[in-house]
Coordinates of C-alpha atoms in Angstrom, one line a residue:
X1 CA 172.8 17.1 150.2
X2 CA 176.4 17.9 149.3
X3 CA 179.3 17.9 151.8
X4 CA 179.8 21.3 153.3
X5 CA 183.1 23.1 154.0
X6 CA 184.0 23.5 157.7
X7 CA 183.8 27.1 158.9
X8 CA 186.8 29.2 159.8
X9 CA 185.2 30.0 163.2
X10 CA 183.0 28.3 165.7
X11 CA 179.3 28.8 164.8
X12 CA 176.3 27.9 166.9
X13 CA 173.8 26.7 164.4
X14 CA 171.0 25.8 167.0
X15 CA 170.6 26.8 170.6
X16 CA 168.0 25.2 172.8
X17 CA 167.3 26.3 176.4
X18 CA 165.0 24.3 178.7
X19 CA 164.0 25.4 182.2
X20 CA 167.0 27.8 182.6
X21 CA 166.3 30.9 184.8
X22 CA 163.2 32.7 183.3
X23 CA 163.1 30.7 180.1
X24 CA 160.9 27.6 180.1
X25 CA 161.7 26.5 176.5
X26 CA 163.4 28.2 173.7
X27 CA 164.8 27.0 170.3
X28 CA 166.9 29.5 168.3
X29 CA 168.9 29.2 165.1
X30 CA 171.1 32.3 165.1
X31 CA 173.0 33.8 162.2
X32 CA 176.6 33.1 161.6
X33 CA 177.7 36.7 162.0
X34 CA 176.5 39.4 164.3
X35 CA 173.2 38.7 166.0
X36 CA 171.6 41.8 167.4
X37 CA 169.0 40.9 170.1
X38 CA 166.4 43.5 170.8
X39 CA 163.4 43.7 173.1
X40 CA 162.2 45.2 176.3
X41 CA 163.4 44.7 179.9
X42 CA 163.1 41.4 181.7
X43 CA 162.1 39.4 178.6
X44 CA 165.1 37.1 178.6
X45 CA 167.8 38.7 176.4
X46 CA 170.6 38.5 179.0
X47 CA 169.5 35.0 179.9
X48 CA 170.1 33.8 176.3
X49 CA 173.6 35.3 176.5
X50 CA 174.2 33.7 179.9
X51 CA 173.2 30.3 178.4
X52 CA 175.7 30.6 175.6
X53 CA 178.3 31.8 178.1
X54 CA 177.6 28.8 180.4
X55 CA 177.9 26.1 177.8
X56 CA 181.1 27.6 176.4
X57 CA 182.6 28.7 179.7
X58 CA 186.4 28.4 179.7
X59 CA 186.3 27.5 183.4
X60 CA 184.1 25.2 185.5
X61 CA 181.6 27.5 187.3
X62 CA 181.8 26.7 191.0
X63 CA 178.3 27.2 192.1
X64 CA 174.7 27.3 191.0
X65 CA 171.7 28.7 192.9
X66 CA 168.1 27.9 192.9
X67 CA 167.4 31.0 190.8
X68 CA 169.2 29.4 187.9
X69 CA 166.4 26.9 187.6
X70 CA 163.1 27.8 186.0
X71 CA 160.5 28.6 188.7
X72 CA 163.2 27.5 191.2
X73 CA 162.3 23.9 190.4
X74 CA 165.6 22.3 191.2
X75 CA 164.3 18.8 190.9
X76 CA 163.5 19.2 187.2
X77 CA 166.9 20.6 186.4
X78 CA 167.8 22.6 183.4
X79 CA 169.5 21.9 180.0
X80 CA 171.3 24.0 177.5
X81 CA 172.3 22.5 174.2
X82 CA 174.3 24.0 171.3
X83 CA 174.6 22.4 167.9
X84 CA 177.9 23.9 166.8
X85 CA 180.1 23.8 163.7
X86 CA 183.8 23.9 164.4
X87 CA 186.9 24.6 162.3
X88 CA 188.9 21.6 160.9
X89 CA 191.7 22.2 163.3
X90 CA 189.5 22.3 166.3
X91 CA 190.7 20.5 169.5
X92 CA 187.6 18.3 169.4
X93 CA 189.4 16.0 166.9
X94 CA 192.4 15.7 169.3
X95 CA 190.6 14.2 172.3
X96 CA 191.5 10.8 173.8
X97 CA 187.9 9.7 173.2
X98 CA 186.9 11.1 169.8
X99 CA 183.7 13.1 169.4
X100 CA 181.9 12.1 166.2
X101 CA 180.2 14.7 164.1
X102 CA 176.5 14.9 163.3
X103 CA 175.2 16.4 160.0
X104 CA 173.4 19.7 159.9
X105 CA 170.3 19.6 157.7
X106 CA 169.5 23.3 158.0
X107 CA 167.3 22.9 161.0
X108 CA 168.8 20.3 163.3
X109 CA 171.7 17.9 163.8
X110 CA 170.9 14.5 162.2
X111 CA 172.8 11.2 162.0
X112 CA 175.2 11.4 159.0
X113 CA 174.4 9.4 155.9
X114 CA 176.4 6.2 155.5
X115 CA 177.4 7.1 151.9
X116 CA 179.2 10.2 153.2
X117 CA 176.9 12.6 151.3
X118 CA 176.0 14.6 154.4
X119 CA 175.6 18.2 155.4
X120 CA 177.9 20.4 157.4
X121 CA 179.6 18.4 160.2
X122 CA 178.4 19.7 163.6
X123 CA 178.6 18.7 167.2
X124 CA 176.0 18.6 170.0
X125 CA 177.3 20.1 173.2
X126 CA 175.2 20.1 176.4
X127 CA 175.3 21.4 179.9
X128 CA 172.9 20.2 182.5
X129 CA 172.1 21.7 185.9
X130 CA 171.2 18.8 188.3
X131 CA 169.0 18.7 191.4
X132 CA 172.3 18.7 193.4
X133 CA 173.1 22.1 192.1
X134 CA 175.9 20.7 189.9
X135 CA 176.8 21.2 186.3
X136 CA 177.4 18.3 184.0
X137 CA 179.1 19.0 180.6
X138 CA 178.5 16.5 177.8
X139 CA 179.1 15.8 174.1
X140 CA 176.2 13.9 172.6
X141 CA 177.3 11.3 170.1
X142 CA 175.4 10.1 167.0
X143 CA 175.3 6.5 168.3
X144 CA 173.3 7.7 171.4
X145 CA 176.3 7.7 173.8
X146 CA 177.6 10.7 175.7
X147 CA 181.2 11.9 176.3
X148 CA 182.7 14.5 178.5
X149 CA 182.9 18.1 177.4
X150 CA 186.2 19.1 179.1
X151 CA 187.4 22.6 180.0
X152 CA 190.2 22.5 177.5
X153 CA 187.8 21.8 174.6
X154 CA 185.6 24.6 175.6
X155 CA 188.6 26.9 176.0
X156 CA 189.8 25.9 172.5
X157 CA 186.4 26.9 171.0
X158 CA 187.0 30.3 172.5
X159 CA 184.6 32.7 174.2
X160 CA 184.9 36.4 174.8
X161 CA 182.3 38.0 177.0
X162 CA 181.7 41.7 177.5
X163 CA 179.1 41.8 180.2
X164 CA 176.9 44.6 181.4
X165 CA 178.7 44.6 184.8
X166 CA 180.7 47.7 185.2
X167 CA 183.1 45.9 187.5
X168 CA 183.9 43.2 185.0
X169 CA 187.7 43.1 184.4
X170 CA 188.1 39.3 184.2
X171 CA 189.6 39.3 180.7
X172 CA 192.2 42.0 181.7
X173 CA 193.7 39.8 184.4
X174 CA 195.4 36.4 184.5
X175 CA 192.3 34.6 185.7
X176 CA 192.3 31.0 184.5
X177 CA 190.5 30.9 181.1
X178 CA 190.4 34.7 180.6
X179 CA 191.2 36.3 177.3
X180 CA 194.6 37.5 178.7
X181 CA 195.4 34.0 180.1
X182 CA 194.6 32.4 176.7
X183 CA 196.6 35.0 174.8
X184 CA 199.8 34.6 176.9
X185 CA 199.4 30.8 177.2
X186 CA 202.2 30.5 179.7
X187 CA 201.3 27.4 181.7
X188 CA 204.2 27.6 184.0
X189 CA 203.6 31.2 185.1
X190 CA 201.4 30.3 188.1
X191 CA 203.9 28.0 189.7
X192 CA 206.8 30.5 189.1
X193 CA 204.7 33.3 190.7
X194 CA 203.9 31.1 193.6
X195 CA 207.6 30.2 194.2
X196 CA 208.7 33.9 193.9
X197 CA 206.0 35.1 196.3
X198 CA 206.5 32.3 198.8
X199 CA 210.0 33.6 199.4
X200 CA 208.8 37.0 200.4
X201 CA 209.4 37.8 204.0
X202 CA 205.8 38.8 204.9
X203 CA 206.5 38.5 208.6
X204 CA 209.1 41.3 208.5
X205 CA 206.4 43.7 207.3
X206 CA 204.3 43.1 210.4
X207 CA 204.1 45.6 213.3
X208 CA 205.4 44.7 216.7
X209 CA 201.9 43.8 218.1
X210 CA 201.2 41.5 215.2
X211 CA 204.6 39.8 215.5
X212 CA 203.9 39.1 219.2
X213 CA 200.5 37.7 218.3
X214 CA 202.1 35.4 215.7
X215 CA 204.7 34.2 218.3
X216 CA 202.0 33.6 220.9
X217 CA 200.1 31.5 218.3
X218 CA 203.3 29.5 217.6
X219 CA 203.5 28.7 221.3
X220 CA 199.9 27.6 221.4
X221 CA 200.4 25.3 218.5
X222 CA 203.4 23.8 220.3
X223 CA 201.4 23.1 223.4
X224 CA 198.8 21.3 221.4
X225 CA 201.3 19.3 219.4
X226 CA 200.5 21.2 216.2
X227 CA 203.1 22.2 213.6
X228 CA 205.3 25.0 214.8
X229 CA 207.7 27.5 213.3
X230 CA 204.8 29.6 212.0
X231 CA 205.5 32.2 209.4
X232 CA 203.5 34.1 206.7
X233 CA 203.9 33.7 202.9
X234 CA 201.7 33.7 199.8
X235 CA 199.8 30.5 199.6
X236 CA 197.3 29.0 197.1
X237 CA 193.9 27.7 198.0
X238 CA 190.2 28.1 197.2
X239 CA 189.1 31.3 195.6
X240 CA 191.2 33.6 193.5
X241 CA 194.5 32.2 192.4
X242 CA 197.8 34.0 192.7
X243 CA 198.0 34.7 189.0
X244 CA 194.5 36.2 189.0
X245 CA 195.9 39.1 191.0
X246 CA 198.1 40.0 188.1
X247 CA 196.6 42.2 185.5
X248 CA 197.3 44.6 182.7
X249 CA 198.4 48.2 183.5
X250 CA 198.7 51.1 181.2
X251 CA 200.6 54.4 181.5
X252 CA 198.6 57.5 182.4
X253 CA 200.5 60.6 182.9
X254 CA 203.6 58.6 183.8
X255 CA 201.8 56.4 186.3
X256 CA 201.1 52.7 185.6
X257 CA 197.4 52.2 186.4
X258 CA 195.5 48.9 186.2
X259 CA 193.3 48.8 183.2
X260 CA 190.6 47.5 185.5
X261 CA 190.5 51.0 187.0
X262 CA 189.8 52.7 183.7
X263 CA 186.4 53.5 182.3
X264 CA 183.9 50.8 181.5
X265 CA 184.1 51.6 177.8
X266 CA 187.9 51.4 177.7
X267 CA 187.8 48.1 179.6
X268 CA 185.4 46.6 177.1
X269 CA 187.3 47.7 174.1
X270 CA 190.6 46.5 175.7
X271 CA 189.2 43.0 176.4
X272 CA 188.1 42.7 172.8
X273 CA 191.5 43.9 171.6
X274 CA 193.1 41.1 173.6
X275 CA 190.9 38.5 172.0
X276 CA 191.8 39.9 168.5
X277 CA 195.5 39.3 169.1
X278 CA 195.0 35.6 169.2
X279 CA 196.1 34.8 165.6
X280 CA 193.8 32.6 163.6
X281 CA 191.2 32.6 166.4
X282 CA 187.7 33.9 166.1
X283 CA 186.1 33.2 169.4
X284 CA 182.3 33.3 169.9
X285 CA 181.7 36.8 171.3
X286 CA 179.0 37.9 173.7
X287 CA 178.3 41.6 174.4
X288 CA 175.6 42.4 176.8
X289 CA 174.3 46.0 176.5
X290 CA 176.8 47.2 173.9
X291 CA 176.2 50.8 174.8
X292 CA 177.4 50.4 178.4
X293 CA 180.1 53.0 179.0
X294 CA 180.4 54.0 175.4
X295 CA 179.6 57.2 173.7
X296 CA 177.6 57.0 170.4
X297 CA 180.7 57.2 168.2
X298 CA 182.4 54.4 170.1
X299 CA 179.2 52.3 169.9
X300 CA 179.4 52.7 166.1
X301 CA 183.1 51.8 166.1
X302 CA 182.6 48.7 168.3
X303 CA 179.6 47.4 166.3
X304 CA 181.5 47.9 163.0
X305 CA 184.5 46.0 164.5
X306 CA 182.3 43.2 165.6
X307 CA 180.6 43.0 162.1
X308 CA 184.1 42.7 160.5
X309 CA 185.5 40.3 162.9
X310 CA 184.5 37.1 161.1
X311 CA 183.3 35.6 164.4
X312 CA 179.8 34.7 165.5
X313 CA 178.7 37.5 167.8
X314 CA 175.7 37.9 170.1
X315 CA 174.8 41.5 171.1
X316 CA 172.0 43.0 173.2
X317 CA 171.3 46.7 173.2
X318 CA 168.8 49.4 174.2
X319 CA 170.6 52.0 172.0
X320 CA 169.1 53.4 168.8
X321 CA 172.7 54.3 167.8
X322 CA 173.8 50.7 168.0
X323 CA 170.8 49.6 166.1
X324 CA 171.5 52.1 163.3
X325 CA 175.2 51.0 163.2
X326 CA 174.4 47.2 162.9
X327 CA 173.7 47.4 159.1
X328 CA 175.1 43.9 158.5
X329 CA 173.7 42.2 161.6
X330 CA 170.9 39.7 161.8
X331 CA 168.1 41.4 163.9
X332 CA 166.2 39.4 166.5
X333 CA 163.4 40.4 168.8
X334 CA 162.5 38.8 172.2
X335 CA 158.8 39.5 172.8
X336 CA 157.0 39.6 176.1
X337 CA 156.4 35.9 176.0
X338 CA 160.1 35.2 175.9
X339 CA 160.1 33.9 172.4
X340 CA 162.8 35.1 170.0
X341 CA 162.2 35.6 166.3
X342 CA 163.8 37.3 163.3
X343 CA 163.1 40.8 162.1
X344 CA 163.3 41.1 158.3
X345 CA 165.9 43.8 157.8
X346 CA 164.4 44.9 154.5
X347 CA 160.8 45.1 155.6
X348 CA 161.5 46.9 158.9
X349 CA 164.3 49.2 157.6
X350 CA 162.0 52.3 157.4
X351 CA 160.6 51.7 160.8
X352 CA 164.0 50.9 162.3
X353 CA 165.2 54.3 161.1
X354 CA 162.1 56.3 162.1
X355 CA 161.3 54.7 165.4
X356 CA 164.0 52.4 166.8
X357 CA 162.3 52.4 170.2
X358 CA 159.6 50.2 168.7
X359 CA 162.2 47.4 168.9
X360 CA 163.4 48.2 172.4
X361 CA 160.0 48.0 174.2
X362 CA 158.6 45.1 176.1
X363 CA 155.3 45.4 174.3
X364 CA 155.0 47.5 171.1
X365 CA 151.6 48.5 169.6
X366 CA 151.8 49.6 165.9
X367 CA 149.0 52.2 165.4
X368 CA 147.8 53.1 162.0
X369 CA 148.5 56.9 162.2
X370 CA 149.2 59.7 164.6
X371 CA 145.6 60.1 165.6
X372 CA 145.5 56.4 166.6
X373 CA 148.8 56.8 168.5
X374 CA 147.4 59.6 170.5
X375 CA 144.0 57.9 171.1
X376 CA 145.6 54.5 172.1
X377 CA 148.1 56.2 174.5
X378 CA 145.3 57.9 176.5
X379 CA 143.2 54.7 176.4
X380 CA 146.0 52.5 177.6
X381 CA 147.1 55.0 180.2
X382 CA 143.7 54.5 181.8
X383 CA 143.8 50.8 181.4
X384 CA 147.2 50.4 183.0
X385 CA 146.8 53.0 185.7
X386 CA 150.3 54.4 185.2
X387 CA 152.5 55.9 182.4
X388 CA 153.1 53.4 179.6
X389 CA 156.8 53.6 179.9
X390 CA 156.6 52.2 183.4
X391 CA 155.4 48.9 181.9
X392 CA 157.6 49.0 178.8
X393 CA 154.7 49.6 176.5
X394 CA 155.4 51.6 173.3
X395 CA 152.9 52.9 170.8
X396 CA 154.5 53.3 167.3
X397 CA 153.2 55.2 164.3
X398 CA 152.7 52.8 161.5
X399 CA 152.5 55.6 158.9
X400 CA 149.3 54.6 157.1
X401 CA 147.0 51.6 156.7
X402 CA 149.1 49.7 154.0
X403 CA 152.4 50.1 155.7
X404 CA 150.9 49.2 159.1
X405 CA 149.7 45.9 157.7
X406 CA 153.0 45.1 156.0
X407 CA 154.9 46.0 159.1
X408 CA 152.8 43.9 161.4
X409 CA 153.1 41.0 159.0
X410 CA 156.9 41.3 159.0
X411 CA 157.1 41.7 162.8
X412 CA 154.9 38.7 163.5
X413 CA 156.3 36.4 160.8
X414 CA 158.8 35.1 163.2
X415 CA 156.2 34.1 165.8
X416 CA 156.5 37.3 167.7
X417 CA 153.7 39.3 169.4
X418 CA 153.5 42.9 168.3
X419 CA 150.1 44.5 168.8
X420 CA 148.2 46.7 166.5
X421 CA 145.6 49.5 166.4
X422 CA 144.0 50.0 163.0
X423 CA 140.9 51.0 161.0
X424 CA 138.7 48.8 158.8
X425 CA 139.5 50.9 155.7
X426 CA 136.4 49.7 153.8
X427 CA 137.3 46.0 154.2
X428 CA 140.7 46.2 152.5
X429 CA 142.9 43.0 152.6
X430 CA 140.4 40.9 154.7
X431 CA 142.5 37.7 154.3
X432 CA 145.7 39.2 155.5
X433 CA 144.2 41.0 158.4
X434 CA 142.3 37.8 159.4
X435 CA 145.6 35.9 159.4
X436 CA 147.1 38.4 161.8
X437 CA 144.0 38.4 164.0
X438 CA 144.3 34.6 164.3
X439 CA 147.8 34.9 165.6
X440 CA 147.5 38.0 167.8
X441 CA 143.9 37.7 169.1
X442 CA 142.7 40.8 170.9
X443 CA 146.2 42.3 171.0
X444 CA 145.4 43.4 167.4
X445 CA 142.5 45.9 167.6
X446 CA 140.6 46.9 164.5
X447 CA 137.3 48.7 164.4
X448 CA 134.6 46.3 163.0
X449 CA 133.7 48.9 160.5
X450 CA 135.0 52.3 159.5
X451 CA 137.7 54.3 161.2
X452 CA 138.4 55.8 164.7
X453 CA 136.6 59.1 164.0
X454 CA 133.6 57.4 162.5
X455 CA 133.1 55.2 165.5
X456 CA 133.5 58.0 168.0
X457 CA 131.2 60.3 166.0
X458 CA 128.7 57.5 165.7
X459 CA 128.6 57.0 169.4
X460 CA 128.0 60.7 170.2
X461 CA 124.4 61.8 170.8
X462 CA 123.0 64.8 168.9
X463 CA 123.0 66.9 172.0
X464 CA 126.8 66.4 172.5
X465 CA 128.0 67.1 169.0
X466 CA 128.9 70.7 169.9
X467 CA 131.0 69.5 172.9
X468 CA 132.7 67.0 170.6
X469 CA 133.7 69.8 168.3
X470 CA 134.9 72.1 171.0
X471 CA 138.7 72.2 171.3
X472 CA 139.4 71.6 174.9
X473 CA 143.2 71.5 174.5
X474 CA 143.7 74.6 172.4
X475 CA 141.9 77.4 170.5
X476 CA 140.7 75.6 167.3
X477 CA 137.0 75.7 168.1
X478 CA 136.4 78.7 165.9
X479 CA 138.5 77.2 163.1
X480 CA 136.5 74.0 163.2
X481 CA 133.3 76.0 162.9
X482 CA 134.8 77.7 159.9
X483 CA 135.4 74.3 158.2
X484 CA 131.7 73.5 158.7
X485 CA 130.6 76.8 157.3
X486 CA 132.7 76.4 154.2
X487 CA 131.5 72.9 153.6
X488 CA 127.9 73.9 154.1
X489 CA 128.2 77.1 152.1
X490 CA 126.9 79.2 155.0
X491 CA 127.9 82.5 156.6
X492 CA 126.7 81.3 160.0
X493 CA 129.2 81.9 162.8
X494 CA 127.8 80.1 165.8
X495 CA 127.3 76.3 166.3
X496 CA 123.5 76.6 166.8
X497 CA 123.2 78.5 163.6
X498 CA 125.3 75.9 161.7
X499 CA 123.3 73.1 163.3
X500 CA 119.9 74.7 162.4
X501 CA 121.0 75.3 158.8
X502 CA 122.6 71.9 158.3
X503 CA 119.8 69.8 159.8
X504 CA 120.4 66.1 159.0
X505 CA 123.7 67.0 157.3
X506 CA 125.4 68.2 160.5
X507 CA 126.9 64.9 161.7
X508 CA 128.2 63.7 158.3
X509 CA 129.6 67.2 157.6
X510 CA 131.4 67.3 160.8
X511 CA 132.8 63.8 160.1
X512 CA 133.9 64.8 156.6
X513 CA 135.7 67.9 158.1
X514 CA 137.4 65.7 160.7
X515 CA 138.6 63.2 158.1
X516 CA 139.6 65.9 155.6
X517 CA 137.3 64.5 152.9
X518 CA 137.3 66.5 149.6
X519 CA 133.7 67.2 148.5
X520 CA 132.8 66.1 145.0
X521 CA 133.4 68.9 142.5
X522 CA 135.8 70.7 144.8
X523 CA 139.0 68.9 143.7
X524 CA 140.6 72.2 142.7
X525 CA 140.7 73.1 146.4
X526 CA 141.8 69.6 147.5
X527 CA 144.7 70.9 149.7
X528 CA 142.4 73.2 151.7
X529 CA 139.8 70.6 152.3
X530 CA 142.3 67.9 153.3
X531 CA 143.9 70.3 155.8
X532 CA 140.6 70.4 157.7
X533 CA 141.5 67.0 159.2
X534 CA 144.5 68.6 161.0
X535 CA 142.2 71.3 162.3
X536 CA 140.1 68.6 163.9
X537 CA 141.7 65.3 165.1
X538 CA 144.3 64.3 162.5
X539 CA 147.3 64.7 164.8
X540 CA 148.9 63.2 167.9
X541 CA 147.2 65.8 170.1
X542 CA 143.9 65.4 168.3
X543 CA 144.0 61.7 169.0
X544 CA 144.5 62.4 172.7
X545 CA 141.7 64.9 172.7
X546 CA 139.4 62.4 171.0
X547 CA 140.2 59.8 173.6
X548 CA 139.6 62.2 176.4
X549 CA 136.2 63.1 175.0
X550 CA 135.2 59.4 174.9
X551 CA 135.2 59.6 178.7
X552 CA 134.2 63.2 179.4
X553 CA 131.2 63.0 177.1
X554 CA 130.1 59.6 178.5
X555 CA 130.7 57.7 175.2
X556 CA 132.7 54.9 176.8
X557 CA 129.8 52.5 177.5
X558 CA 129.0 52.4 173.8
X559 CA 132.6 51.7 172.8
X560 CA 133.6 49.5 175.8
X561 CA 132.6 46.2 174.2
X562 CA 135.0 46.8 171.3
X563 CA 137.9 48.4 173.2
X564 CA 138.0 46.7 176.6
X565 CA 139.3 43.3 175.2
X566 CA 142.2 45.1 173.6
X567 CA 143.0 46.9 176.9
X568 CA 142.9 43.7 178.8
X569 CA 145.2 42.0 176.2
X570 CA 147.8 44.7 176.8
X571 CA 147.4 44.3 180.6
X572 CA 147.9 40.6 180.3
X573 CA 151.1 41.2 178.1
X574 CA 152.7 43.2 181.0
X575 CA 151.6 40.8 183.7
X576 CA 148.5 42.6 185.0
X577 CA 145.1 40.9 185.6
X578 CA 142.1 41.6 183.5
X579 CA 139.6 44.3 184.6
X580 CA 135.9 44.6 184.1
X581 CA 135.9 48.3 183.2
X582 CA 138.1 51.4 182.9
X583 CA 138.1 54.2 185.5
X584 CA 135.7 56.9 184.4

């Protein structure tokens, strides 16, 4: 292992979170550039950013609450550890008690080799939440000892945070540790401001009644042997400092207005611009909900700026525009279990462009085609008892059997849980499908044999085939009869006539028409025969129609053993209990 060159900016190589808020245990090795974190609501994306913000906080947070502890178990505490690579000129080498580097082996920090042939030097920083609701910051040393992780060291590493809070203007004011405070670096400003403000004659601004009340209080103090000569002036104390009341203003139509009063998007971009002015500094940057307050074109501009910054950046988003703009970013997805895993940018590129909402849902089901999308949407609507969007469930069109398989393999390669709804396709790729089934269990549904239409047609009694063919959502019933007449070579117009003439061929002919199968010897009319599938159920609306008929025609009891485990798996993924049946 050759000796590595120290980075130009701080880079978190490994982040581990234990019992912090809603995350029980998570280990993540983010990329060195922009990390775009996707996923549905309430899966832990913001908690990951909060963990990074806490361990690199440029100030000592004053309070914790029981909700910062996993399951509100205060006694067990919580831990956040970052294995971080730092520039050569980092302040960590200038501490009174030196912090010794570990060696990065690509997965974790290890004790450096004695011969000096080690990997990239890294440091292990930790923050712990104790049972006393206190924070303890530590540097873990290779010899097993621990040292203090002081504010000044964390501040030298640098952190810029653009939170999802519209009221956040901290970096635009002289709050201790803010981006503006670090930029100006005027350590004597607070004392000078306090001296100037202390000389202000605040008492002279009081009304007569207030002046009398103050004089009466002075008399009371005198009677009780307390200090007298009471006056009013600006004083320091707990809470906001004097300097924190000072903030940036900008001209608007000749009037200086605090930047804190401008729009959320402007405030966010201004805070980032302040950070950029710090020469030679590439602070770790956190952006929660990058789209907040920004129009699509400004989202594009901000994402491009972050990608070119040279800093390590962590971004969450629910915006398809932001996803499209992040062409150089590492993509990560937090699934409904709270685990974070990589999305292969090459393998998911097509789906990212066609259906970005697949990466913004709490639970995404990749269905083989439009018919399956429509069918699964009606099925799961019954299973959940409410619109899918209410639970963060999204059904995405996989665009065919082969691509659905490849996409599910790519999505689940990082240990993530994306569901699937697919056909058997004559037993294609049994080993690959089996590997996915072993990981996903019933969240991956596949018909044991054949396709969706085959299974529904096979469950339909002879006496209900006409009702299965009837278009209950439109006016395609006559067109469907015509496809049967063409395939049977008959002039019959009504369904009874077609059924009588077809005999045993009726069901397979209906299925061939529904699938758009081209009869042998009719290849010259291939396009016409394939279009029959669209006349039947090969469409989004056709899939919904087919699902509806499963229940209206009483076919559900036959299909329930296959489909109910899948429904319950989705219910479990969104936190609902299992059910014994679907409403009829």
